[in-house]
PDB file of C-alpha atoms in Angstrom:
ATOM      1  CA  UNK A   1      31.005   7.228   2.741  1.00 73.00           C
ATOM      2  CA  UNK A   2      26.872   6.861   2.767  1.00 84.00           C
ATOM      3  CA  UNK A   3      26.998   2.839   0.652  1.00 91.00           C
ATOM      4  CA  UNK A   4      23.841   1.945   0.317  1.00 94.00           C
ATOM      5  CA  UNK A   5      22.704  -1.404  -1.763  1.00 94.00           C
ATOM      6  CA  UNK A   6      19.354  -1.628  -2.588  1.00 95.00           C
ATOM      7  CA  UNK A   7      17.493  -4.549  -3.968  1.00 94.00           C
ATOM      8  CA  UNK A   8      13.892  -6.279  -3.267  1.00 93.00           C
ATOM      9  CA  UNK A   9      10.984  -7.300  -5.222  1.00 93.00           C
ATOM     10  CA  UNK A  10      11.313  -7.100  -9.276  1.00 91.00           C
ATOM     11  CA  UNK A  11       8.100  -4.553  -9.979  1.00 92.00           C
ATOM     12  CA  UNK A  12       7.972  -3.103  -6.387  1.00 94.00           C
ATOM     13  CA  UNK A  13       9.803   0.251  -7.475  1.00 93.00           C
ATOM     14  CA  UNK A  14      13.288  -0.137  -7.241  1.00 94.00           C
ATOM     15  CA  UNK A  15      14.396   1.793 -10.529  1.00 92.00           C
ATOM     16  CA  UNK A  16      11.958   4.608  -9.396  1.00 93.00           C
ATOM     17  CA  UNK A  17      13.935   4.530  -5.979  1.00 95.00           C
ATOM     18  CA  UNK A  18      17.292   4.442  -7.648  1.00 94.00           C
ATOM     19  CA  UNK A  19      16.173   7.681  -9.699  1.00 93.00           C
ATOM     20  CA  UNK A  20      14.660   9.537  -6.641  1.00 92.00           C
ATOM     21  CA  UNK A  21      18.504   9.288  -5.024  1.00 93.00           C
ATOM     22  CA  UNK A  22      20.265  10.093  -8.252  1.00 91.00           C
ATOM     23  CA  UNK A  23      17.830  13.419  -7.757  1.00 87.00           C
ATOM     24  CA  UNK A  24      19.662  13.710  -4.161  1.00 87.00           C
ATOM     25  CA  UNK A  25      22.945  13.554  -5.190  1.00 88.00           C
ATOM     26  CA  UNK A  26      24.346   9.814  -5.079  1.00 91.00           C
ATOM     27  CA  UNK A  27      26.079   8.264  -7.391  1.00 91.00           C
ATOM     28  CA  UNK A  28      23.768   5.292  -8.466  1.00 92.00           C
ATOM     29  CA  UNK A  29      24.645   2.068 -10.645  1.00 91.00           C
ATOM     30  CA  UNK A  30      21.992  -0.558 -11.808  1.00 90.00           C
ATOM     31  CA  UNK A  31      21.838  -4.500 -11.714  1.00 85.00           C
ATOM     32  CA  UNK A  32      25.504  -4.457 -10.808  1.00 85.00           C
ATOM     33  CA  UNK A  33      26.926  -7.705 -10.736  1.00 85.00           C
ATOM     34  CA  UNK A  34      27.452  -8.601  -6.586  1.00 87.00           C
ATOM     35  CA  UNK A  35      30.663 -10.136  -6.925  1.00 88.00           C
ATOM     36  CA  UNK A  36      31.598  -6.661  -7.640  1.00 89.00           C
ATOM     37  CA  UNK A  37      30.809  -4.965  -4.640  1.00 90.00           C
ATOM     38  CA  UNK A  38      34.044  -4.976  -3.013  1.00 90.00           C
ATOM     39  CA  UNK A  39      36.019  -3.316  -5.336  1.00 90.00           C
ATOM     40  CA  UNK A  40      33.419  -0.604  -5.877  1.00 88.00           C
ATOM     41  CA  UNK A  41      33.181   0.128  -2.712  1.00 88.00           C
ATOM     42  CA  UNK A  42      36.920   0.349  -2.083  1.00 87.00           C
ATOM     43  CA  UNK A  43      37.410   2.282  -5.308  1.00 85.00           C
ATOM     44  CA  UNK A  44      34.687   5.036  -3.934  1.00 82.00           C
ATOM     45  CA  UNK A  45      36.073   4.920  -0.596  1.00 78.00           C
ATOM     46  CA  UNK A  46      39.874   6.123  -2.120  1.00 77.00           C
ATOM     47  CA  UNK A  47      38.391   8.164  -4.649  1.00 70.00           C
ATOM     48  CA  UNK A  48      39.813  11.953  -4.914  1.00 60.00           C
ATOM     49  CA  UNK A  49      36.257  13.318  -6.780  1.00 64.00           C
ATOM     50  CA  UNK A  50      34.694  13.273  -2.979  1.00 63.00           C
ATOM     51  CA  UNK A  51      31.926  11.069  -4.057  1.00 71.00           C
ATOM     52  CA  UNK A  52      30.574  10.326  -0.876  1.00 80.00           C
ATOM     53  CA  UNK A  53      26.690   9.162  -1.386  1.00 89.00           C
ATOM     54  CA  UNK A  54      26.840   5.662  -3.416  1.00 92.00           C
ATOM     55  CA  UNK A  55      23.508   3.440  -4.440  1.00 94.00           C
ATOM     56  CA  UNK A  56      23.783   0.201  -6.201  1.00 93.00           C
ATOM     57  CA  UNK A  57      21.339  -1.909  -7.358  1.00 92.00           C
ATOM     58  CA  UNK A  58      21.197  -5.664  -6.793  1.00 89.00           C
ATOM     59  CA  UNK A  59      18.698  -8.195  -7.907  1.00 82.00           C
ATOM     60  CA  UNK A  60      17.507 -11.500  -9.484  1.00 80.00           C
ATOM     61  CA  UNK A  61      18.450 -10.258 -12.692  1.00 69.00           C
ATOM     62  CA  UNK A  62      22.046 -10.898 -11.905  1.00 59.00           C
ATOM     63  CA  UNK A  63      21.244 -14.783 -12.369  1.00 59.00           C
ATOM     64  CA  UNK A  64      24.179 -16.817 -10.823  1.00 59.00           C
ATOM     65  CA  UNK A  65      26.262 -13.606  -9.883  1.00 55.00           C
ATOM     66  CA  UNK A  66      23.249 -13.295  -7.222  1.00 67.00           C
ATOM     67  CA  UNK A  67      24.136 -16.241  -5.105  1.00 70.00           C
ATOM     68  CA  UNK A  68      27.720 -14.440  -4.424  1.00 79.00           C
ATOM     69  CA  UNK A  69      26.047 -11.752  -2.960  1.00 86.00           C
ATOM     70  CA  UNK A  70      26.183 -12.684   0.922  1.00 87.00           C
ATOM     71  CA  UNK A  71      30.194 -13.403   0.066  1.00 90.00           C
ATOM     72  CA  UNK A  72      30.383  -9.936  -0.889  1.00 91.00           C
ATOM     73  CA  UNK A  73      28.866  -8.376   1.678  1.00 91.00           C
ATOM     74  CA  UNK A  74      30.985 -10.254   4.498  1.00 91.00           C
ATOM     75  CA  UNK A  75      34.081  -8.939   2.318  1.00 91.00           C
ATOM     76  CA  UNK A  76      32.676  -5.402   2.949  1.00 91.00           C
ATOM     77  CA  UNK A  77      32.282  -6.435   6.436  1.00 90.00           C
ATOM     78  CA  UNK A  78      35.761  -7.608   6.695  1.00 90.00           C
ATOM     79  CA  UNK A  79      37.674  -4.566   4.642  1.00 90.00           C
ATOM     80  CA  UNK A  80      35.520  -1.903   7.744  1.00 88.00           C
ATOM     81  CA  UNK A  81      33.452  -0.412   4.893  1.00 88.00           C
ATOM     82  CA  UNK A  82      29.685  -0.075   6.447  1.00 89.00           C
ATOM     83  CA  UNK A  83      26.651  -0.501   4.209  1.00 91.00           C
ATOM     84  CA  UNK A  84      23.094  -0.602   4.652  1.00 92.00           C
ATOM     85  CA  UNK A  85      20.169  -2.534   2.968  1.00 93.00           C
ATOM     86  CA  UNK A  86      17.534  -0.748   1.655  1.00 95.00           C
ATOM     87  CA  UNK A  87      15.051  -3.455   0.817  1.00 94.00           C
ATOM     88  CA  UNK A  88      12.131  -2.543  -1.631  1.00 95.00           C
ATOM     89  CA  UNK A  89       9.093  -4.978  -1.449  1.00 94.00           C
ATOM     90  CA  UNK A  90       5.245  -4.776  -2.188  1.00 92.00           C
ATOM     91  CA  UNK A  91       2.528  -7.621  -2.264  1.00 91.00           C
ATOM     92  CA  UNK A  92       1.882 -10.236  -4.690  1.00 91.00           C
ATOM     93  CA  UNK A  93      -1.188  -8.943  -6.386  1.00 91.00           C
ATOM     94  CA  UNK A  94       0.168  -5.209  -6.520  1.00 91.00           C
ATOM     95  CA  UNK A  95       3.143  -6.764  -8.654  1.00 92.00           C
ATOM     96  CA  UNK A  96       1.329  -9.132 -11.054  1.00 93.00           C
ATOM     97  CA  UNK A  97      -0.656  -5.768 -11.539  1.00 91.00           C
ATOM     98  CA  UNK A  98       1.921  -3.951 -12.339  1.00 91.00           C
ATOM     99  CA  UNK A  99       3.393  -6.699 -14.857  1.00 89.00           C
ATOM    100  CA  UNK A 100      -0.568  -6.609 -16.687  1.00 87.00           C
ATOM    101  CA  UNK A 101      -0.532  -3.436 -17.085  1.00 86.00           C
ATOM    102  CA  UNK A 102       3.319  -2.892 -18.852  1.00 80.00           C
ATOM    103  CA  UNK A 103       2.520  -6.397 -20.798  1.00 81.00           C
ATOM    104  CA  UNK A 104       5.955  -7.771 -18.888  1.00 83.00           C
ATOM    105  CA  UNK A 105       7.335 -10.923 -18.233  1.00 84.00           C
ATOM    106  CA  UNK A 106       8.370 -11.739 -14.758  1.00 86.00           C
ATOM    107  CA  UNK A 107      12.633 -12.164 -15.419  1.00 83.00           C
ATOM    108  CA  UNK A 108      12.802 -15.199 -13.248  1.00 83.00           C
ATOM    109  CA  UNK A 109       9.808 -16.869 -15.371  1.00 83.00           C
ATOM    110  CA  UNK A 110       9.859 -15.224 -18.758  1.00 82.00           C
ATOM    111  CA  UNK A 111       8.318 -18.193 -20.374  1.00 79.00           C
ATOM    112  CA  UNK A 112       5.618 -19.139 -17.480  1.00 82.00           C
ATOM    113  CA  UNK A 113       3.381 -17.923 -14.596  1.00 87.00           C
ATOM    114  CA  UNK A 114       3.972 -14.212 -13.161  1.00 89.00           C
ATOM    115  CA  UNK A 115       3.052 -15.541  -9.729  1.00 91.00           C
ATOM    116  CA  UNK A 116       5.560 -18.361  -9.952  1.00 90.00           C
ATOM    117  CA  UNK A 117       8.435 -16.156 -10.392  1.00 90.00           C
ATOM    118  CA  UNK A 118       7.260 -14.150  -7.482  1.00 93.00           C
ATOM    119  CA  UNK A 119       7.366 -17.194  -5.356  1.00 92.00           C
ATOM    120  CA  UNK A 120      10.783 -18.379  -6.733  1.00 90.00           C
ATOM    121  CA  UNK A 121      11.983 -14.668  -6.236  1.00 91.00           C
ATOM    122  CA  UNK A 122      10.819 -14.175  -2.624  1.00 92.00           C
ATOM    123  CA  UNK A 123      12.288 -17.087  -1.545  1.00 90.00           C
ATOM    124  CA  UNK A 124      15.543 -16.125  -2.964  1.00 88.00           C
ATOM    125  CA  UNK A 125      15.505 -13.034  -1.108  1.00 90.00           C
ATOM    126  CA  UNK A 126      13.945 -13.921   2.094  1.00 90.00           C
ATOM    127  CA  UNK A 127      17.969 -14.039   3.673  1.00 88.00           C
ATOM    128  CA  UNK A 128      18.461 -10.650   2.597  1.00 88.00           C
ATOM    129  CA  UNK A 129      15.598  -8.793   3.181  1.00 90.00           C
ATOM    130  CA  UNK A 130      16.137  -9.924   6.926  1.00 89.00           C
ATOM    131  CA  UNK A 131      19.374  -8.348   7.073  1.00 89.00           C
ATOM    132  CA  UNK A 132      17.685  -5.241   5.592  1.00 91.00           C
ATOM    133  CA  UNK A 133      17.999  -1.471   7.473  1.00 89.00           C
ATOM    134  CA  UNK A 134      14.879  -0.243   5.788  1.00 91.00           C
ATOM    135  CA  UNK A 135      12.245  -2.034   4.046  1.00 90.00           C
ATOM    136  CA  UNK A 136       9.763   0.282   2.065  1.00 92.00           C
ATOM    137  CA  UNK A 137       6.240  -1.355   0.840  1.00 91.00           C
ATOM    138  CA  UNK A 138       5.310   0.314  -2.131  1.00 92.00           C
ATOM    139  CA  UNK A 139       2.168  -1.204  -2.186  1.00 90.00           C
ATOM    140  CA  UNK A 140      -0.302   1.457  -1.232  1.00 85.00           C
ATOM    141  CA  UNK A 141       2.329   4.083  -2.933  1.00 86.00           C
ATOM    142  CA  UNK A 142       2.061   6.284  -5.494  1.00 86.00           C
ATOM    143  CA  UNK A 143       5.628   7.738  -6.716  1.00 87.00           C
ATOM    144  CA  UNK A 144       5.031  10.807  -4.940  1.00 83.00           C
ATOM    145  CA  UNK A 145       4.503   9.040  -1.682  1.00 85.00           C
ATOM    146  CA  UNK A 146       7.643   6.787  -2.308  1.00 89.00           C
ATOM    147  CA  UNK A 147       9.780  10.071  -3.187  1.00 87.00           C
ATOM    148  CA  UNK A 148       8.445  11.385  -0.100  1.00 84.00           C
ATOM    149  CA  UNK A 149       9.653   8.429   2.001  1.00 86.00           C
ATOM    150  CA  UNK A 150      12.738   7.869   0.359  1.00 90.00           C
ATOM    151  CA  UNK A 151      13.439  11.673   0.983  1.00 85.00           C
ATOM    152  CA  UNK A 152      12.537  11.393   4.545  1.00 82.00           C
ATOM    153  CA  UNK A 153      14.869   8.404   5.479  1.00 86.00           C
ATOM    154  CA  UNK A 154      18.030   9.573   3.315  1.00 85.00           C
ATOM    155  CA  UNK A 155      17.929  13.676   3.310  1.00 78.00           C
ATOM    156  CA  UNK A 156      20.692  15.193   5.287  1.00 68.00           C
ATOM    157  CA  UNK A 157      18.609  16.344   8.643  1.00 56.00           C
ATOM    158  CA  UNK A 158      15.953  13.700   7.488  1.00 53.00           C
ATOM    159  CA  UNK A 159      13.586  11.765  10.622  1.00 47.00           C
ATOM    160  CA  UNK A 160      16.227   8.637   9.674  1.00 48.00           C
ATOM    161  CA  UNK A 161      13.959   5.564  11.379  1.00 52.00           C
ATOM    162  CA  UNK A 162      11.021   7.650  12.397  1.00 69.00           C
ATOM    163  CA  UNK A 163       8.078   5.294  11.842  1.00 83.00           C
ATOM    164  CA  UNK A 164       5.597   5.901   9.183  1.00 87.00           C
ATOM    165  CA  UNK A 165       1.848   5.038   9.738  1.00 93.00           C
ATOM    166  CA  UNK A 166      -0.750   4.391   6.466  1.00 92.00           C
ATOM    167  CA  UNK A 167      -3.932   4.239   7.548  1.00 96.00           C
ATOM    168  CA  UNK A 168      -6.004   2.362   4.645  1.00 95.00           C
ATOM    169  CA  UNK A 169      -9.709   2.030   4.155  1.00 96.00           C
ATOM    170  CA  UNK A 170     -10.437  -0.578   1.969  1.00 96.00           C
ATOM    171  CA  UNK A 171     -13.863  -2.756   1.571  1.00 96.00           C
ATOM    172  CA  UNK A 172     -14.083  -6.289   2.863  1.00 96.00           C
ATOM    173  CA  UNK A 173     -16.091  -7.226  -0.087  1.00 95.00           C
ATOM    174  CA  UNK A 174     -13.267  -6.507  -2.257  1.00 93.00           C
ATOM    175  CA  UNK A 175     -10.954  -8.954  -0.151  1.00 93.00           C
ATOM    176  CA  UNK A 176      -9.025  -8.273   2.713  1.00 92.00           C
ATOM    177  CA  UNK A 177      -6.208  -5.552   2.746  1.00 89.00           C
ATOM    178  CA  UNK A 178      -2.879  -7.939   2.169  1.00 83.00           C
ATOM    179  CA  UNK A 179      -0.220  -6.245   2.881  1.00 83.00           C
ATOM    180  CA  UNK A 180      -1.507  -4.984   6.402  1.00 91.00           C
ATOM    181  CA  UNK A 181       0.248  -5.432   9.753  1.00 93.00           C
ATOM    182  CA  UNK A 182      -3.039  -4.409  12.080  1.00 97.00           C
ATOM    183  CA  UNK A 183      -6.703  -4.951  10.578  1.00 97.00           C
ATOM    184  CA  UNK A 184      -9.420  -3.366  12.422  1.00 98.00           C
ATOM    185  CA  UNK A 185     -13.398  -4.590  11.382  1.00 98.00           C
ATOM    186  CA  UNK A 186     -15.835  -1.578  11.732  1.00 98.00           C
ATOM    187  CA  UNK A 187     -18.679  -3.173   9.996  1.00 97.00           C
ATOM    188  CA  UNK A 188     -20.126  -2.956  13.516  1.00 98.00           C
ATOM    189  CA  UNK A 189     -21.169   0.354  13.162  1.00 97.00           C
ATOM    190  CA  UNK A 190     -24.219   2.140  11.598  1.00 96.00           C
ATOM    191  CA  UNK A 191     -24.288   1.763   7.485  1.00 96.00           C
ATOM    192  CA  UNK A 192     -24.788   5.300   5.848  1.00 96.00           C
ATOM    193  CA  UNK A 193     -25.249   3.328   2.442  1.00 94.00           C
ATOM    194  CA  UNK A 194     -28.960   2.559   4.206  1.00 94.00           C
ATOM    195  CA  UNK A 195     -29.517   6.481   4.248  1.00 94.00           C
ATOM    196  CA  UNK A 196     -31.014   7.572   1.064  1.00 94.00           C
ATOM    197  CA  UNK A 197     -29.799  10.821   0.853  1.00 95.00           C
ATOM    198  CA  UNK A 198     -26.247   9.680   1.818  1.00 95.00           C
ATOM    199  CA  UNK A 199     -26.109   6.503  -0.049  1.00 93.00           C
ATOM    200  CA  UNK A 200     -24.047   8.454  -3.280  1.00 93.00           C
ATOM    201  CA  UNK A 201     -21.862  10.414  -0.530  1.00 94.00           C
ATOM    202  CA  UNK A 202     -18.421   9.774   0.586  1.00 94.00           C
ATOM    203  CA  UNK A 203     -17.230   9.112   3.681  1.00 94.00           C
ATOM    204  CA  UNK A 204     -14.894  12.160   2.775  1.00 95.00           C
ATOM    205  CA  UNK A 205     -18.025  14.368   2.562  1.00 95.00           C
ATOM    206  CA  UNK A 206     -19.287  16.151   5.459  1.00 96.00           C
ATOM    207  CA  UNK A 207     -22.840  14.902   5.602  1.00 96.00           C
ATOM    208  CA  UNK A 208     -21.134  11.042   5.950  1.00 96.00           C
ATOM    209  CA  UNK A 209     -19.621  12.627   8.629  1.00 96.00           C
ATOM    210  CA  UNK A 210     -21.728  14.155  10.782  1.00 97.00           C
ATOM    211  CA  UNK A 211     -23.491  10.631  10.657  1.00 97.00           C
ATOM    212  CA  UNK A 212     -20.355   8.153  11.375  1.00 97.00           C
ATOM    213  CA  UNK A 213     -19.850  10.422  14.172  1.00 97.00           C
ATOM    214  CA  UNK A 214     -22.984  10.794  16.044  1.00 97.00           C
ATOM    215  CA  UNK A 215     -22.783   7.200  17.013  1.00 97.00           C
ATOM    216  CA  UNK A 216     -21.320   7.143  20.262  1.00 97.00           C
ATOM    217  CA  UNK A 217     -19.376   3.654  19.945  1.00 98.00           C
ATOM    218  CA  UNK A 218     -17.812   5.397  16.904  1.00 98.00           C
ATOM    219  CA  UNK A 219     -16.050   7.580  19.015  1.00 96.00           C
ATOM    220  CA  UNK A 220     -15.375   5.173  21.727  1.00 98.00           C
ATOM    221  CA  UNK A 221     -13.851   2.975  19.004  1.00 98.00           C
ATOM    222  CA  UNK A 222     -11.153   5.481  17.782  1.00 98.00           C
ATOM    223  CA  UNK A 223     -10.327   6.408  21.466  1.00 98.00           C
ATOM    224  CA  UNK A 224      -9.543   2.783  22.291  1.00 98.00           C
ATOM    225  CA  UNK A 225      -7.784   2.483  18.921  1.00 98.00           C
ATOM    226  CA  UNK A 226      -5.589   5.772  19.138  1.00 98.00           C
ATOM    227  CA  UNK A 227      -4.830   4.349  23.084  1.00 98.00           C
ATOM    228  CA  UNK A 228      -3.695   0.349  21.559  1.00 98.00           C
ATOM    229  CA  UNK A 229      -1.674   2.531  18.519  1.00 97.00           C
ATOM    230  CA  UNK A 230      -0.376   5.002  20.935  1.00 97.00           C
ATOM    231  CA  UNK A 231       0.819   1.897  23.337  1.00 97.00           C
ATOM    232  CA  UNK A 232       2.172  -0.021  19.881  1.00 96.00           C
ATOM    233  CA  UNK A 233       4.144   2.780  18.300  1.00 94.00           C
ATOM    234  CA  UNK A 234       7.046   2.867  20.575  1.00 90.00           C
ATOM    235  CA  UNK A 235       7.841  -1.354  20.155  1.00 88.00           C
ATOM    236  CA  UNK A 236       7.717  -1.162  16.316  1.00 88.00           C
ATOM    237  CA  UNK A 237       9.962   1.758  16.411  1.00 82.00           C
ATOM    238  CA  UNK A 238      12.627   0.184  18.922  1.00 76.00           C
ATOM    239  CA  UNK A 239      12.418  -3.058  17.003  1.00 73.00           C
ATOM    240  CA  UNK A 240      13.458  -1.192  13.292  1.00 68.00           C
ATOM    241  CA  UNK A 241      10.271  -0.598  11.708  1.00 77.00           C
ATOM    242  CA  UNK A 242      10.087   2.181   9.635  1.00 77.00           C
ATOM    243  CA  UNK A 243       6.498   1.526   7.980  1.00 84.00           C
ATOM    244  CA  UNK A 244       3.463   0.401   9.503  1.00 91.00           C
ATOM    245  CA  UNK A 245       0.128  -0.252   7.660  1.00 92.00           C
ATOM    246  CA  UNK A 246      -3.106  -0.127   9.447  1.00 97.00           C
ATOM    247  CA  UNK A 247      -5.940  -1.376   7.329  1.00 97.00           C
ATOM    248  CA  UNK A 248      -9.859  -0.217   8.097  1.00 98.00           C
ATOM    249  CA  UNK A 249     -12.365  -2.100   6.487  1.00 97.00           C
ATOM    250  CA  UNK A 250     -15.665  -1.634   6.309  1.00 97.00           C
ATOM    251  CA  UNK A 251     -18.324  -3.577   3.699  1.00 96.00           C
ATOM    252  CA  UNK A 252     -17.291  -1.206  -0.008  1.00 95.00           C
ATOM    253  CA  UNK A 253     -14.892   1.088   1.732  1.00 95.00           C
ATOM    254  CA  UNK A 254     -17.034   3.769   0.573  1.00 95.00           C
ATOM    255  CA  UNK A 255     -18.342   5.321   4.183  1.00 96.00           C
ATOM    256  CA  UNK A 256     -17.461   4.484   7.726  1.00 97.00           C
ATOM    257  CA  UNK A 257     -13.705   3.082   6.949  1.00 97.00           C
ATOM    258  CA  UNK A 258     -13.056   6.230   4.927  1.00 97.00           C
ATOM    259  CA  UNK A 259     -14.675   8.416   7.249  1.00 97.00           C
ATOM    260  CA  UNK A 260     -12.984   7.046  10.307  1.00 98.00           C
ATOM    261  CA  UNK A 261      -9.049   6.569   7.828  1.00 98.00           C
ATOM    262  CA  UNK A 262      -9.248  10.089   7.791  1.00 97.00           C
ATOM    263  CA  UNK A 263      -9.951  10.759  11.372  1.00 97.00           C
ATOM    264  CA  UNK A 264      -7.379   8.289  12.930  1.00 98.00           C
ATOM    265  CA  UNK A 265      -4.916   9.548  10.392  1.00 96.00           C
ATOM    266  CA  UNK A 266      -5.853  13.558  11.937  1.00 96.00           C
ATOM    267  CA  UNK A 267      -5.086  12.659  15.259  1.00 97.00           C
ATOM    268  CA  UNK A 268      -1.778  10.671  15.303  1.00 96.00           C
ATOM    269  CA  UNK A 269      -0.701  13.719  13.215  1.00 94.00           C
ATOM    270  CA  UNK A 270      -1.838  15.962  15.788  1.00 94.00           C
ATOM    271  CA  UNK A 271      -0.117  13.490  18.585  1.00 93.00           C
ATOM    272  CA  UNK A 272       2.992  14.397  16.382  1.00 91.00           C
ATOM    273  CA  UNK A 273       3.306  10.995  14.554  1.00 92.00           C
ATOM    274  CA  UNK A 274       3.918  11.013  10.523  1.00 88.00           C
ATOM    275  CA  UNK A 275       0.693   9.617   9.784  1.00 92.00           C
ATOM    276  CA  UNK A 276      -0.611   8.893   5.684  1.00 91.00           C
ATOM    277  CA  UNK A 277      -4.073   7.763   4.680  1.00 93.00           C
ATOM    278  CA  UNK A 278      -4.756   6.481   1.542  1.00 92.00           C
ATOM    279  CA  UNK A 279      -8.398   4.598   0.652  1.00 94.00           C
ATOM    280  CA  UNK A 280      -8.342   1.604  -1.684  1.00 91.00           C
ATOM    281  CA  UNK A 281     -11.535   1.285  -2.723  1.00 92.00           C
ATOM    282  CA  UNK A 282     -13.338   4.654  -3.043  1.00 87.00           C
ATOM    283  CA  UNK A 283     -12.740   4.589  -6.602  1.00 78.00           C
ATOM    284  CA  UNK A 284     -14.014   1.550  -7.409  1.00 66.00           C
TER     285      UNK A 284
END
């Protein structure tokens, strides 16, 4: 039996996740109370209807039925009926964005502060995302993306633990990419925005291109940083991680960090690594 309990961040996608497996063929139940657990399990595990994929969802919302969660899960431990974590997270300002925009109240704080519930609710599931198997960010996901991942790490045949790489350009003036495990400053390089006649241009367009590239410490740069990703890869896989987020900044994210996102993102592909880039500020 595949028992899988996921939980996480309230707003970082874990309804959407829940919905993506129902589309793969487990058996999914919602905010189900973790003092339960047990006897779901064991009632799927001696079931004659050969329902052999489960998903449950736990969270905050379960109130004081939350705190008996890491009871349960040592009863699963001690009845021989394996689980894993799936744990669904994304940063602060990506949730309280997400809360704006559907006019919702955060359900640990429904009468204060969005950003205080987060808080409260992050350190009430600091414990358990550490005992997490995979940990998705959904930050710099659209649901496409997320189905995509989700399909990848659960599909029969799928690359289970194969690390993903997303390569973001973003634009230091806009703040700092927060949710990124390596940041890499290329501010150093020549500014197309100074170029007339490139100014309005991407650095998706071909023009930006040809002048990000001519530079020769631009290509020196991505050598060295293919060679220190190349080198890193293998330690974040053999320590669990499944997601790694490299963040390129350059002054608007409009030219050299998309330009150079794009290139980075061609190569590891090439090198045969699953490799995503994604630019946070070229629509701004």
């Amino acid at each position: 039996m595949d028992f899988l309990i996921i939980t996480g961040m309230s707003g970082a996608g874990k309804s959407q996740t829940m919905k993506i497996l129902e589309d793969m063929g487990y058996y999914c139940m919602d905010n189900l109370p973790p003092n339960l657990l047990p006897q779901i399990a064991e009632l799927f595990k001696e079931s004659k209807r050969g329902m052999k994929k489960i998903a449950v969802v736990i969270d905050t919302r379960g109130g004081e039925f939350f705190h008996g969660l890491f009871k349960s899960l040592d009863e699963l431990n001690n009845m021989g009926i394996g689980y894993k974590i799936l744990f669904i997270d994304a940063s602060d300002n990506v949730i309280i964005k997400r809360y704006k925009e559907l006019r919702r109240v955060h359900p640990l704080k429904p009468e204060g502060r969005i950003i205080e519930g987060i808080d409260e609710e992050r350190e009430l599931l600091q414990e358990l995302k550490e005992k997490a198997y995979f940990i998705i960010d959904t930050s710099n996901l659209n649901l496409g993306m997320l189905k995509e991942e989700i399909y990848r790490l659960f599909s029969e045949g799928g690359e289970k633990r194969k690390l993903t790489i997303s390569l973001i350009s973003f634009g230091f003036k806009n703040g700092v990419l927060s949710d990124a495990d390596l940041l890499f400053d290329v501010r150093f390089l020549p500014n197309p925005f100074y170029i007339p006649e490139l100014k309005e241009h991407s650095g998706r367009e071909q023009e930006v291109k040809d002048y990000v590239f001519k530079w020769p410490q631009t290509n020196i740069f991505i050598s060295k940083l293919i060679d220190m990703l190349e080198f890193l890869i293998p330690y974040y896989v053999k320590e669990g991680k499944t997601q790694l987020v490299v963040g390129i900044g350059c002054t608007g994210g409009f030219h050299r960090s998309v330009a150079i996102t794009n290139k980075v993102s061609e190569i590891l592909k090439d090198n045969g690594h699953r490799a995503i880039s994604n630019h946070r500020d070229l629509k701004r």
